[in-house]
Amino acid sequence: MSVEASVVEWSRAQFALTAMYHWVFVPLTLGLSFVVAIMETLYVRTGDAEWRRITRFWMKLFAVNFAIGVATGLILEFEFGTNWSNYSWMVGDIFGAPLAIEGILAFFLEATFFAVMFFGWDRVSKRFHLASTWLVAIGSNLSALWILVANGWMQHPTGMTFNVDLARNEMVDFWDLVLNPNAVTKFLHSVSSGYVLAALFVVAVSAWFILKGRNLVLARRSILVAASFGLLSAIYLVVLGDSSAYVVAHDQPAKLAAMEGIYRGAERQGIVPFGILDPDKELGDGQDPFLFKVEMSHMLSILGFHDVDSFVPGLEDLVYGDPARGIEGAGAKIDKGRRAVAALAAYRDARAQHDAAAAARARADFEVLSAYLGYGYLERPEDIVPNVPLTFYSFHIMVALGFWFVLLFIVLLWYHMTGDITQHRSWLRLALWTLPLGYLAEQTGWIVAEVGRQPWAIQDMLPTAVATSDIGSDSVMLTFWLFAVLFTGLLIAEVRIMLAQIRRHDEGVDHV
Amino acid sequence: MFSETPDHVEPPRGAAPPARRPGLLRRVIGFYADGFRAMTLGRVLWRVVLVKLAILLVLAIALQQSRLAARFDTDAERAAHVLGVLTSGAPAPPRLEVTPCPSKPRSSSGPAPSSR
């Protein structure tokens, strides 16, 4: 295939840009919806009108984020069709169901009860209003589920068969798709990260109020709720790391190797909580990949395979193979992949010539090798290696920040429960400055997920370079900049509106 | 609309009977109408949403032609196009040897990588 390389790179850049912007808005929606629901529950249970005031304040900020972020995901689906038409055709039957369900859930559940949430104060009963708030939270998280089911399938295709006549994957088992371990861990991890971000957001705004000596009742109570919610979510994220590692180790060994900077595999493989990669390291040069590292021995074997003695392959094992350990090298896979492509071409030609016998033979050949089809489009075995520094550092930044968030929530809760949190101004400033770090952790997480799976658009099945449309790079460049301007404008609008609402809020004025 | 007050209240003696409660549909429409009328911050947000959707709609129309759905009339044509992409170019013949890792020692157990 002869798609211009710049089309591929601009298409990737555009999708990355729009996805990253989308992921600025979405996690706050996912988490703040639950924070608001918890606060309103406290209001309904206690009858304390202060909780109602507090709930309505955070609900306002939730509305700002929701409104600015809504439909930013549509652009991503739109890009599937314009820039990734080959990919879109091949996955259409798989993605159709989850995305349709997501749209229906988002539209009917969220949108319906969203209106009750905002218009229904004093118009509906307390219980019905509370139920509506919870349904908005549940609805938005369920929307995320279906999107992540689709993404999980890209990371570990399952529950489908490849239709050679239509050149597309077709779903054969819906529950295989939904219960794909990759999708399940990805969903749990993504929504939990949203809960942590929302907690950081509430804590940061509350910290600012305290530092300014304003809205102290709101700030104290909000920190209590948010820090508790955030701590539980952050601890869950750490625990979930175990199943995430297990899934990645089995489904995407190259991604795991890149995440940990492993070039040569080993038994009792350790993890590297901190390390500095050698920027001159090349595959197969025999040099240590690290200039410096701190290693916890055995841990990656335990996390990845639940067996302290298990072998964790490195990038060189995956590229060059290790027959003794049953690891097929990428070179051998590429050979099989090219035979699969040739068989597919022979099938296409035989059908065009109405030669049923030749078509049957070619189809049989293809089906033996179809698992390697994606490899047939790679040029060199080394092409299976993702960007190691970007994946490694993104992963480690995300994890380090995760542990910092746990510590921050613990300290804030401790100060709240043992004394007057308003006296601990240093920690309040830290809480304020941790908010952008929360967004950084969110973005680095997705960089690990999506850069770490390169060169694959669909793991082992379709490389990114084959997935793009055969369009001119000029149009992709143009839309890249259009989206950059649009999303930057939206982000500026959100920040300005949010800051205005925050600055304007005065709990001394009756907001009930 | 779903308040806890009873639907029917006996009017005091001599007073005119209360107006009949509107039907569910009218109450729902009234609920939304009152809500939209009372919006303050919501008006700003709706403006942002509508501008955003308008821009997306324009882009969708402008870029329609690059989509497979617009370029081809039938699924068969789309499939043929994608199949052509998947099979375009003559695949290289199978290689005779597995590329050895320049620095990786051969496994002490098991056979060496085989040649085709």
XYZ file of C-alpha atoms in Angstrom:
628
model
C 0.000 0.000 0.000
C 1.235 3.474 -0.737
C -0.347 5.864 1.721
C 1.798 8.928 2.117
C 3.768 8.659 5.361
C 2.825 12.209 6.292
C -0.865 11.285 6.107
C -0.253 8.588 8.702
C 1.688 10.900 10.987
C -0.749 13.811 10.679
C -3.694 11.460 11.190
C -2.043 10.062 14.306
C -1.256 13.550 15.543
C -4.821 14.686 14.946
C -6.341 11.723 16.746
C -3.904 12.162 19.608
C -4.745 15.869 19.859
C -8.498 15.355 19.888
C -8.332 12.336 22.194
C -6.146 14.176 24.690
C -8.443 17.163 24.709
C -11.455 14.876 25.088
C -9.740 13.261 28.043
C -9.314 16.650 29.702
C -13.084 16.977 30.079
C -14.317 13.406 30.496
C -12.610 12.209 33.696
C -13.855 15.210 35.633
C -17.391 14.438 34.472
C -17.010 10.801 35.500
C -15.773 11.620 38.971
C -17.495 14.889 39.840
C -20.878 13.324 39.048
C -20.299 10.844 41.874
C -18.905 13.488 44.244
C -22.053 15.545 43.694
C -24.252 12.474 44.169
C -22.535 11.685 47.467
C -22.951 15.250 48.697
C -26.610 15.316 47.766
C -27.083 11.996 49.553
C -25.668 13.612 52.673
C -28.147 16.460 52.250
C -31.117 14.142 51.855
C -30.040 11.892 54.731
C -29.246 14.692 57.178
C -31.635 17.399 56.025
C -28.775 19.878 56.528
C -29.387 22.776 54.109
C -25.644 23.488 54.040
C -25.099 20.241 52.151
C -27.660 21.372 49.642
C -25.769 24.633 49.104
C -22.513 22.735 48.757
C -24.046 20.252 46.333
C -25.449 22.994 44.146
C -22.080 24.738 43.957
C -20.233 21.648 42.743
C -23.136 20.763 40.496
C -22.670 24.095 38.772
C -19.030 23.328 38.061
C -20.012 19.857 36.924
C -22.440 21.459 34.466
C -19.720 23.713 33.059
C -17.369 20.797 32.481
C -20.145 18.618 31.087
C -21.370 21.262 28.658
C -17.911 22.125 27.367
C -16.910 18.494 27.066
C -20.085 17.135 25.540
C -19.735 16.070 21.927
C -15.935 16.328 21.961
C -16.034 12.568 21.643
C -18.082 12.898 18.471
C -15.037 14.343 16.767
C -13.134 11.137 17.477
C -15.863 9.018 15.938
C -15.955 11.421 13.048
C -12.216 10.981 12.517
C -12.673 7.224 12.285
C -14.582 7.834 9.081
C -12.472 10.586 7.553
C -8.874 9.756 8.464
C -9.107 6.081 9.375
C -11.582 4.747 6.851
C -9.822 1.407 6.308
C -9.685 0.828 10.034
C -13.254 2.037 10.395
C -14.465 -0.455 7.782
C -12.564 -3.323 9.377
C -13.883 -2.686 12.891
C -17.330 -1.308 12.035
C -19.200 -4.452 12.975
C -17.344 -4.659 16.276
C -17.652 -1.029 17.260
C -21.213 -0.594 16.060
C -22.901 -2.238 19.044
C -20.848 -0.665 21.853
C -20.951 2.814 20.355
C -24.665 2.561 19.651
C -25.330 1.467 23.222
C -23.127 4.296 24.467
C -25.070 6.816 22.423
C -28.425 5.508 23.615
C -27.332 5.409 27.237
C -25.759 8.845 27.048
C -28.746 10.351 25.333
C -31.602 8.781 27.236
C -30.137 8.253 30.679
C -27.747 11.133 31.168
C -29.594 13.752 29.165
C -33.014 12.986 30.638
C -31.963 12.968 34.249
C -29.480 15.780 33.702
C -32.449 18.060 33.127
C -34.125 16.857 36.328
C -30.853 17.406 38.188
C -30.718 21.065 37.195
C -34.321 22.050 36.687
C -35.802 19.849 39.383
C -34.711 21.504 42.637
C -38.001 22.254 44.440
C -39.926 20.898 41.466
C -39.543 17.214 42.208
C -39.287 15.326 45.473
C -35.927 15.128 47.252
C -35.721 11.417 46.613
C -36.521 11.669 42.928
C -33.978 14.450 42.541
C -31.348 12.414 44.364
C -32.113 9.401 42.189
C -31.706 11.583 39.109
C -28.308 12.776 40.281
C -27.161 9.201 40.846
C -28.519 8.160 37.462
C -26.535 10.909 35.738
C -23.399 9.648 37.490
C -24.139 6.041 36.601
C -25.111 6.966 33.051
C -21.914 8.864 32.366
C -19.815 6.030 33.725
C -21.745 3.484 31.692
C -21.065 5.588 28.603
C -17.380 5.272 29.394
C -17.788 1.507 29.670
C -18.809 1.101 26.039
C -16.101 3.346 24.725
C -13.527 1.385 26.683
C -14.976 -1.915 25.493
C -14.214 -0.671 21.976
C -10.713 0.439 22.932
C -10.121 -2.774 24.856
C -10.933 -4.727 21.717
C -8.269 -2.774 19.837
C -5.735 -3.783 22.464
C -6.827 -7.420 22.521
C -9.146 -8.412 19.662
C -11.581 -11.118 20.705
C -15.080 -12.362 20.033
C -14.867 -11.875 16.274
C -14.106 -13.605 13.027
C -12.543 -12.074 9.912
C -14.835 -12.093 6.895
C -12.516 -12.455 3.897
C -15.244 -11.534 1.431
C -16.012 -8.219 3.112
C -12.508 -7.644 4.502
C -13.894 -6.856 7.919
C -14.080 -8.253 11.394
C -17.494 -9.445 12.444
C -18.637 -9.955 15.999
C -19.537 -13.527 16.872
C -19.698 -13.271 20.643
C -20.984 -10.066 22.237
C -20.097 -11.147 25.771
C -16.557 -12.015 24.711
C -16.286 -8.435 23.551
C -17.764 -6.927 26.709
C -15.995 -9.198 29.191
C -12.637 -8.926 27.418
C -10.237 -8.731 30.392
C -8.411 -5.879 28.678
C -11.648 -3.899 28.411
C -12.701 -4.637 31.977
C -9.405 -3.544 33.534
C -9.211 -0.557 31.231
C -12.725 0.555 32.210
C -12.130 0.143 35.934
C -8.795 1.891 35.723
C -10.046 4.789 33.589
C -13.138 5.578 35.652
C -11.191 5.255 38.906
C -8.640 7.707 37.570
C -11.543 10.054 36.861
C -12.688 9.717 40.455
C -9.211 10.625 41.655
C -9.084 13.634 39.341
C -12.483 14.852 40.515
C -11.350 14.481 44.117
C -8.223 16.488 43.349
C -10.367 19.135 41.664
C -12.696 19.506 44.649
C -9.775 19.484 47.076
C -7.883 22.094 45.029
C -10.814 24.501 44.746
C -11.591 24.009 48.437
C -7.951 24.613 49.308
C -8.045 27.859 47.357
C -11.149 28.955 49.265
C -9.417 28.257 52.579
C -6.255 30.067 51.529
C -8.405 33.064 50.598
C -10.357 32.798 53.849
C -13.667 32.272 52.040
C -16.434 29.692 52.011
C -14.797 27.828 54.859
C -17.790 25.623 55.670
C -18.045 24.493 52.070
C -14.312 23.988 51.818
C -13.943 21.884 54.959
C -16.871 19.634 54.204
C -15.895 19.281 50.554
C -12.344 18.292 51.434
C -13.696 15.625 53.777
C -15.906 14.097 51.099
C -13.449 14.492 48.219
C -10.377 13.293 50.076
C -12.233 10.204 51.307
C -13.589 9.458 47.852
C -10.231 10.163 46.275
C -8.292 8.038 48.730
C -10.501 5.015 48.198
C -10.277 5.465 44.434
C -6.506 5.973 44.463
C -5.930 2.886 46.604
C -8.173 0.909 44.281
C -6.098 2.151 41.330
C -2.931 0.870 42.956
C -4.524 -2.515 43.672
C -5.917 -2.630 40.140
C -2.361 -2.283 38.871
C -1.966 -5.977 39.558
C -4.682 -7.062 37.135
C -3.630 -4.417 34.638
C -0.066 -5.777 34.630
C -1.352 -9.333 34.274
C -3.501 -8.431 31.277
C -0.786 -6.418 29.524
C 1.820 -9.110 30.155
C -0.366 -11.670 28.378
C -1.914 -9.557 25.629
C 0.735 -6.956 24.843
C 4.195 -8.119 25.928
C 5.970 -5.475 23.851
C 4.020 -2.747 25.631
C 4.965 -4.164 29.029
C 8.599 -4.407 28.002
C 8.558 -0.779 26.839
C 6.802 0.345 30.035
C 9.607 -1.167 32.084
C 12.502 -0.577 29.684
C 13.200 -4.305 29.347
C 15.286 -5.246 26.348
C 16.469 -8.660 27.502
C 13.950 -10.808 29.293
C 14.666 -12.680 32.461
C 13.135 -14.976 35.007
C 12.326 -13.330 38.346
C 12.125 -10.062 36.454
C 12.094 -6.984 38.647
C 10.259 -3.731 38.164
C 12.011 -0.409 37.958
C 10.188 2.168 40.118
C 12.715 4.756 39.066
C 15.145 4.791 36.183
C 16.864 6.929 33.607
C 17.055 5.363 30.174
C 20.193 5.559 28.066
C 19.082 7.672 25.087
C 21.713 5.962 22.901
C 20.416 2.473 23.617
C 19.714 0.492 20.436
C 18.042 -2.855 20.069
C 20.572 -5.652 20.151
C 23.624 -3.558 21.020
C 24.219 -5.418 24.266
C 24.324 -2.199 26.290
C 22.458 -1.617 29.535
C 19.241 0.228 28.726
C 19.566 2.302 31.880
C 22.024 4.959 32.903
C 20.609 4.571 36.405
C 17.825 2.549 37.935
C 16.300 1.423 41.182
C 14.924 -2.081 40.843
C 12.561 -4.161 42.958
C 13.484 -7.708 42.089
C 10.955 -10.409 41.182
C 8.057 -7.955 41.193
C 7.308 -7.894 37.476
C 7.246 -11.677 37.257
C 4.802 -11.694 40.163
C 2.622 -8.897 38.756
C 2.736 -10.071 35.174
C 2.371 -13.817 35.612
C 1.638 -14.372 39.314
C 4.733 -16.562 39.418
C 7.931 -15.337 40.975
C 10.032 -17.559 38.667
C 8.249 -16.693 35.456
C 10.127 -15.365 32.453
C 9.149 -11.874 31.335
C 10.238 -11.308 27.738
C 12.139 -8.240 26.708
C 11.927 -6.379 23.432
C 14.835 -8.331 21.932
C 13.164 -11.643 22.786
C 10.016 -10.511 21.045
C 11.858 -9.117 18.017
C 14.411 -11.887 17.494
C 12.566 -14.754 19.128
C 13.560 -17.349 21.688
C 12.568 -20.819 20.508
C 13.672 -22.409 23.780
C 11.019 -20.413 25.568
C 8.462 -20.737 22.819
C 8.724 -17.106 21.801
C 8.260 -16.673 18.090
C 10.317 -13.815 16.727
C 8.772 -10.951 14.812
C 10.729 -11.957 11.717
C 8.990 -15.313 11.553
C 5.649 -13.638 12.146
C 6.317 -11.184 9.339
C 7.053 -14.072 6.979
C 3.784 -15.756 7.900
C 1.990 -12.448 7.644
C 3.246 -11.902 4.128
C 2.050 -15.346 3.146
C -1.332 -14.450 4.667
C -1.460 -11.267 2.592
C -0.499 -13.256 -0.522
C -3.230 -15.801 0.220
C -5.762 -13.008 0.656
C -4.675 -11.497 -2.663
C -4.938 -14.896 -4.331
C -8.417 -15.315 -2.904
C -9.464 -11.912 -4.201
C -8.057 -12.674 -7.683
C -9.611 -16.137 -7.779
C -13.029 -14.714 -6.897
C -12.667 -12.046 -9.567
C -11.967 -14.809 -12.107
C -14.809 -16.963 -10.719
C -12.337 -19.767 -10.029
C -14.014 -21.496 -7.093
C -11.346 -24.153 -6.611
C -8.497 -21.642 -6.486
C -10.538 -19.414 -4.196
C -11.142 -22.318 -1.819
C -7.452 -23.180 -1.734
C -6.436 -19.570 -1.174
C -9.022 -19.163 1.562
C -7.809 -22.298 3.327
C -4.230 -20.998 3.139
C -5.322 -17.651 4.504
C -7.239 -19.092 7.423
C -4.204 -21.049 8.588
C -2.164 -17.839 8.668
C -4.841 -15.203 9.376
C -3.608 -14.614 12.930
C -0.430 -13.158 11.406
C -2.094 -10.924 8.807
C -1.085 -7.691 10.526
C 2.570 -8.690 10.579
C 2.505 -8.964 6.825
C 2.474 -5.190 6.566
C 5.543 -4.608 8.696
C 8.855 -4.083 6.975
C 11.280 -5.134 9.680
C 11.041 -7.168 12.884
C 12.122 -4.094 14.833
C 8.917 -2.364 13.778
C 7.029 -4.094 16.597
C 8.879 -1.986 19.166
C 6.917 1.050 20.396
C 8.541 4.308 21.434
C 10.320 3.100 24.549
C 11.263 6.405 26.241
C 7.813 7.922 25.769
C 6.087 4.783 27.066
C 8.535 4.255 29.925
C 8.553 7.798 31.266
C 4.808 8.291 30.829
C 4.140 5.113 32.781
C 6.490 6.027 35.577
C 5.219 9.589 35.851
C 1.653 8.258 36.078
C 2.507 5.733 38.783
C 4.600 8.177 40.818
C 1.809 10.727 40.737
C -0.686 8.056 41.756
C 1.254 7.366 44.923
C 1.578 11.090 45.589
C -2.192 11.443 45.338
C -2.658 8.663 47.927
C -0.287 10.442 50.294
C -1.963 13.811 49.745
C -5.438 12.467 50.483
C -4.195 10.666 53.603
C -2.530 13.811 54.954
C -5.524 16.031 54.234
C -7.906 13.585 55.880
C -5.585 13.262 58.853
C -5.403 17.014 59.366
C -9.156 17.318 58.912
C -9.946 14.690 61.473
C -7.325 15.562 64.074
C -7.486 19.328 64.034
C -8.184 22.335 61.894
C -7.165 21.812 58.311
C -7.272 25.539 57.657
C -4.081 25.887 59.687
C -2.030 23.702 57.343
C -1.477 26.173 54.575
C 1.547 24.436 53.047
C -0.429 21.290 52.444
C -3.332 23.324 51.104
C -0.984 24.957 48.612
C 0.320 21.531 47.657
C -3.263 20.397 47.162
C -3.891 23.376 44.885
C -0.807 22.702 42.766
C -1.556 19.002 42.566
C -4.585 19.629 40.362
C -2.552 20.080 37.141
C -0.568 16.989 38.147
C -3.846 15.097 38.183
C -4.417 16.076 34.579
C -0.831 15.123 33.770
C -1.390 11.662 35.237
C -4.544 11.278 33.156
C -2.755 12.141 29.926
C 0.340 10.042 30.590
C -1.903 7.062 31.264
C -3.401 7.287 27.815
C 0.013 7.843 26.268
C 1.108 4.532 27.766
C -2.030 2.821 26.501
C -1.905 4.169 22.960
C 1.799 4.747 22.257
C 2.654 1.473 23.946
C 0.503 -0.488 21.531
C 2.192 0.905 18.417
C 2.704 -0.073 15.646
C -0.782 -1.541 16.006
C -4.120 0.113 15.425
C -5.561 -3.304 16.208
C -3.107 -5.417 18.163
C -1.360 -7.927 15.873
C -4.030 -7.443 13.221
C -3.740 -4.014 11.628
C -0.763 -1.683 11.813
C -1.495 2.010 12.125
C 0.115 2.704 8.758
C -2.439 0.512 6.965
C -5.397 1.872 8.879
C -5.442 5.379 7.450
C -7.527 6.702 4.584
C -5.841 7.414 1.279
C -6.414 11.127 1.466
C -4.098 14.042 1.000
C -2.057 15.153 3.961
C -3.101 18.768 3.349
C -6.676 18.123 4.463
C -5.477 16.270 7.551
C -3.105 19.103 8.397
C -5.893 21.637 7.935
C -8.309 19.795 10.196
C -5.538 19.231 12.733
C -5.105 22.958 13.164
C -8.865 23.575 13.053
C -9.382 21.116 15.880
C -6.423 22.544 17.781
C -7.991 26.007 17.644
C -11.485 24.715 18.445
C -10.443 22.611 21.426
C -8.099 25.242 22.792
C -10.953 27.708 22.569
C -13.236 25.322 24.418
C -10.641 24.761 27.114
C -10.111 28.489 27.574
C -13.887 28.982 27.743
C -14.200 26.262 30.372
C -11.416 27.605 32.523
C -12.782 31.163 32.342
C -16.351 30.145 33.142
C -15.227 27.857 35.965
C -12.980 30.488 37.504
C -15.762 33.051 37.313
C -18.155 30.694 39.109
C -15.553 29.827 41.741
C -14.552 33.416 42.383
C -18.168 34.517 42.516
C -19.310 31.922 45.022
C -20.124 33.229 48.452
C -21.647 30.857 50.970
C -22.822 33.846 52.961
C -25.334 34.542 50.187
C -28.273 32.185 50.181
C -27.728 29.788 47.268
C -30.288 27.290 48.496
C -44.369 17.229 38.802
C -43.580 14.376 41.197
C -44.010 16.309 44.443
C -45.196 14.728 47.639
C -48.258 16.978 47.899
C -51.495 15.135 47.170
C -52.934 15.500 43.709
C -56.368 16.520 44.909
C -57.088 18.970 47.769
C -60.604 19.715 48.957
C -61.327 23.424 48.366
C -62.550 25.488 51.357
C -66.324 26.002 51.531
C -67.604 28.651 49.181
C -64.367 28.818 47.188
C -64.183 28.042 43.503
C -63.030 24.470 42.762
C -59.271 24.192 41.984
C -58.205 23.947 38.340
C -57.659 20.448 37.088
C -54.018 19.304 37.209
C -52.508 19.311 33.723
C -51.627 15.994 32.104
C -48.214 14.426 32.367
C -47.016 15.620 28.956
C -47.938 19.226 29.680
C -46.274 19.032 33.066
C -43.075 17.678 31.498
C -43.091 20.399 28.825
C -43.757 23.011 31.504
C -40.932 21.565 33.591
C -38.440 22.019 30.755
C -39.834 25.402 29.705
C -39.618 26.783 33.237
C -36.158 25.344 33.626
C -34.851 26.904 30.445
C -36.476 30.243 31.295
C -34.853 30.288 34.725
C -31.350 29.475 33.444
C -28.554 31.944 34.045
C -25.228 30.121 33.749
C -27.020 27.602 31.560
C -27.615 30.193 28.832
C -23.875 30.766 28.512
C -23.215 27.046 28.408
C -25.906 26.453 25.809
C -24.364 29.118 23.613
C -21.012 27.323 23.814
C -22.649 23.979 23.056
C -24.551 25.336 20.052
C -21.488 27.065 18.596
C -19.497 23.880 19.055
C -22.149 21.741 17.378
C -22.453 24.204 14.499
C -18.707 24.063 13.856
C -18.740 20.273 13.990
C -21.647 20.145 11.573
C -19.818 22.385 9.098
C -16.705 20.234 9.353
C -18.741 17.074 8.937
C -20.283 18.376 5.742
C -16.986 19.704 4.417
C -15.127 16.461 5.024
C -17.929 14.124 4.004
C -16.254 13.107 0.779
C -13.282 11.453 2.420
C -15.528 8.899 4.095
C -15.957 5.494 2.495
C -19.707 5.860 2.781
C -19.563 8.878 0.481
C -16.948 7.570 -1.940
C -18.620 4.235 -2.627
C -22.252 3.367 -3.125
C -22.399 -0.199 -1.836
C -20.790 -2.333 0.848
C -19.373 -4.548 -1.876
C -17.494 -1.596 -3.363
C -16.241 -0.520 0.048
C -15.117 -4.034 0.824
C -13.356 -4.267 -2.530
C -11.550 -1.004 -1.807
C -10.365 -2.136 1.620
C -9.443 -5.568 0.295
C -7.415 -3.802 -2.353
C -5.621 -1.813 0.325
C -4.935 -4.942 2.364
C -3.516 -6.798 -0.615
C -1.871 -4.014 -2.570
C 1.793 -4.387 -3.419
C 3.481 -7.712 -3.994
C 4.450 -9.201 -0.644
C 8.162 -9.973 -0.391
C 9.016 -13.657 -0.673
C 9.580 -15.449 2.635
C 13.026 -14.838 4.094
C 15.475 -17.708 4.271
C 16.819 -17.040 7.767
C 15.531 -15.599 10.989
C 17.370 -12.383 11.784
C 19.700 -13.157 14.708
C 19.957 -10.757 17.592
C 23.442 -9.190 17.200
C 24.303 -9.361 20.882
C 21.932 -11.977 22.259
C 23.621 -15.286 23.089
C 21.962 -18.454 21.820
C 19.818 -20.263 24.371
C 21.769 -22.959 26.091
C 18.759 -25.239 25.921
C 16.797 -26.144 22.834
C 17.676 -25.868 19.178
C 19.153 -22.822 17.486
C 16.777 -20.748 15.320
C 16.065 -22.778 12.231
C 16.557 -21.751 8.648
C 13.751 -22.155 6.153
